[in-house]
Amino acid sequence: MSLFLTFLYVFLCNSVSLSSSLSLHFPLTSLRLTTTTNSSSSSLQTSLASRRNPSQSSSSSSPPYNFRSNFKYSMALILSLPIGTPAQTQELVLDTGSQLSWIQCHRKKQKPTTSFDPSLSSSFSNLPCSHPFCKPRIPDFTLPTTCDSNRLCHYSYFYADGTYAEGNLVKEKFTFSKTQTTPPLILGCAAESTDDRGILGMNLGRLSFISQAKISKFSYCIPTRSDRPGFTPTGSFYIGENPISRGFKYVSLLTFPQSQRMPNLDPLAYTVPLQGIRIGQKRLDIPASAFRPDAGGSGQTMVDSGSEFTHLVDVAYDKVRGEIVKRVGPRMKKGYVYGETADMCFDGNKPMEIGRLIGDLVFEFGRGVEILVERQRLLINVGGGVHCVGIGRSSMLGAASNIIGNVHQQNLWVEFDVINKRVGFIKADCSRSLP
């Protein structure tokens, strides 16, 4: 089952109450959310979801945070967070591509094991329709808002694969300890959903977790995925200052003013200046315009922890695919498409051999900043004896953006420095313990 797919339609009535500084330390786990059975019926996670909602990022100076945790990784990063008073542990997908966080609040008897029970929390409250922001087309969410029959603010998320979550907007605290508790933050409380986990929205919108909690910096290190049965590799996660921050190579985020609104642009994403792609020693002849937003916003390149595969706009994808066909075309699986977007796939149990024939894959950002995907981990096991290059075609998602998915963030520390508007990278062995 896929949690993230293409368009997320949000019907919200809500408000934003920015809160004071927060110190966090919590466990993070990662599990694969998608099971692949065959070609186009397979689901590929990508969190293009809540990106259609323009907002103005709000961040303010705050004390340095030095809190860390381990996480287990297969494909989707799953946080276990204590929410409410007293705290109830909730599982949330860490998603740098989403704004609104939401938790499971199922009231049915057959509810998910991680469901939050509002009646047990003294700090829980609903947002009423009388709230000042509970009106049509508020700045953060451009789609119509609704009130439910109880005059409470209501939201509905509909994903392209048919999954959904809907419920009321609420306020609730993240209670980490007696001395580390956030003020009430705006969350979605899903009374109905087709998934058993929520989302922790970490993008630049003013309703995101980092904006409401005034978190200025966070980072993670995703280890390489293991196909060994029963083994799940462990990586690292920080909120606040990372001990190795001085070693990062940074790229400045591309920012977009309120006046510069384009139909295909997500102004709340972590947009980076991708300049080119290399395969082996060959720099592909991809026009620079493929990686920068045009007049309509198409061509934006974003770093996204919630997307599994990387996705490229057509002109870039065609160049990458063409080069791979030249090198290993006869060995490609004919007529096979994984997740309805990725068709560079191979049968058999020799992915490293095919990787050697293709060569290393490099995403270039300029000033010596690169993401290197080494040839021995170029192909991803998608099940059924099939391995695919971890790149899909964005247009098949109905998107016009380039997305650097988490599969191509492995063995890197990736730091999101919100205050300084930059993203940092440094190569690492992410299977090692935290520094």
PDB file of C-alpha atoms in Angstrom, residues 1 9-10 30 37 95 130 139 147 160 202 229 244 248 286 371 381 413-414 418 422 434:
ATOM      1  CA  MET A   1       0.000   0.000   0.000  1.00  0.00           C
ATOM      2  CA  TYR A   9      -6.260  17.607  -2.001  1.00  0.00           C
ATOM      3  CA  VAL A  10      -6.748  19.373   1.298  1.00  0.00           C
ATOM      4  CA  SER A  30      11.921   3.280   9.042  1.00  0.00           C
ATOM      5  CA  THR A  37       3.793  -7.366  -6.979  1.00  0.00           C
ATOM      6  CA  ASP A  95       8.254  13.925   5.417  1.00  0.00           C
ATOM      7  CA  SER A 130     -15.474  30.138  14.553  1.00  0.00           C
ATOM      8  CA  PRO A 139      -3.173  31.872   2.652  1.00  0.00           C
ATOM      9  CA  CYS A 147     -16.998  22.835   8.521  1.00  0.00           C
ATOM     10  CA  ALA A 160      -3.847   9.520  -6.355  1.00  0.00           C
ATOM     11  CA  MET A 202       8.696  19.090   7.910  1.00  0.00           C
ATOM     12  CA  PRO A 229      16.219 -11.398   5.394  1.00  0.00           C
ATOM     13  CA  ILE A 244      29.764  17.116  12.113  1.00  0.00           C
ATOM     14  CA  PHE A 248      28.962  19.711   5.384  1.00  0.00           C
ATOM     15  CA  ILE A 286      20.448  17.812 -20.328  1.00  0.00           C
ATOM     16  CA  ILE A 371      25.324  13.280  -4.595  1.00  0.00           C
ATOM     17  CA  ASN A 381      15.313  -4.595  -5.242  1.00  0.00           C
ATOM     18  CA  TRP A 413      24.343  13.141   6.148  1.00  0.00           C
ATOM     19  CA  VAL A 414      21.684  15.531   4.866  1.00  0.00           C
ATOM     20  CA  VAL A 418      16.229  26.399   7.866  1.00  0.00           C
ATOM     21  CA  ARG A 422      20.536  25.904   2.821  1.00  0.00           C
ATOM     22  CA  LEU A 434      25.928   8.450  16.024  1.00  0.00           C
TER      23      LEU A 434
END
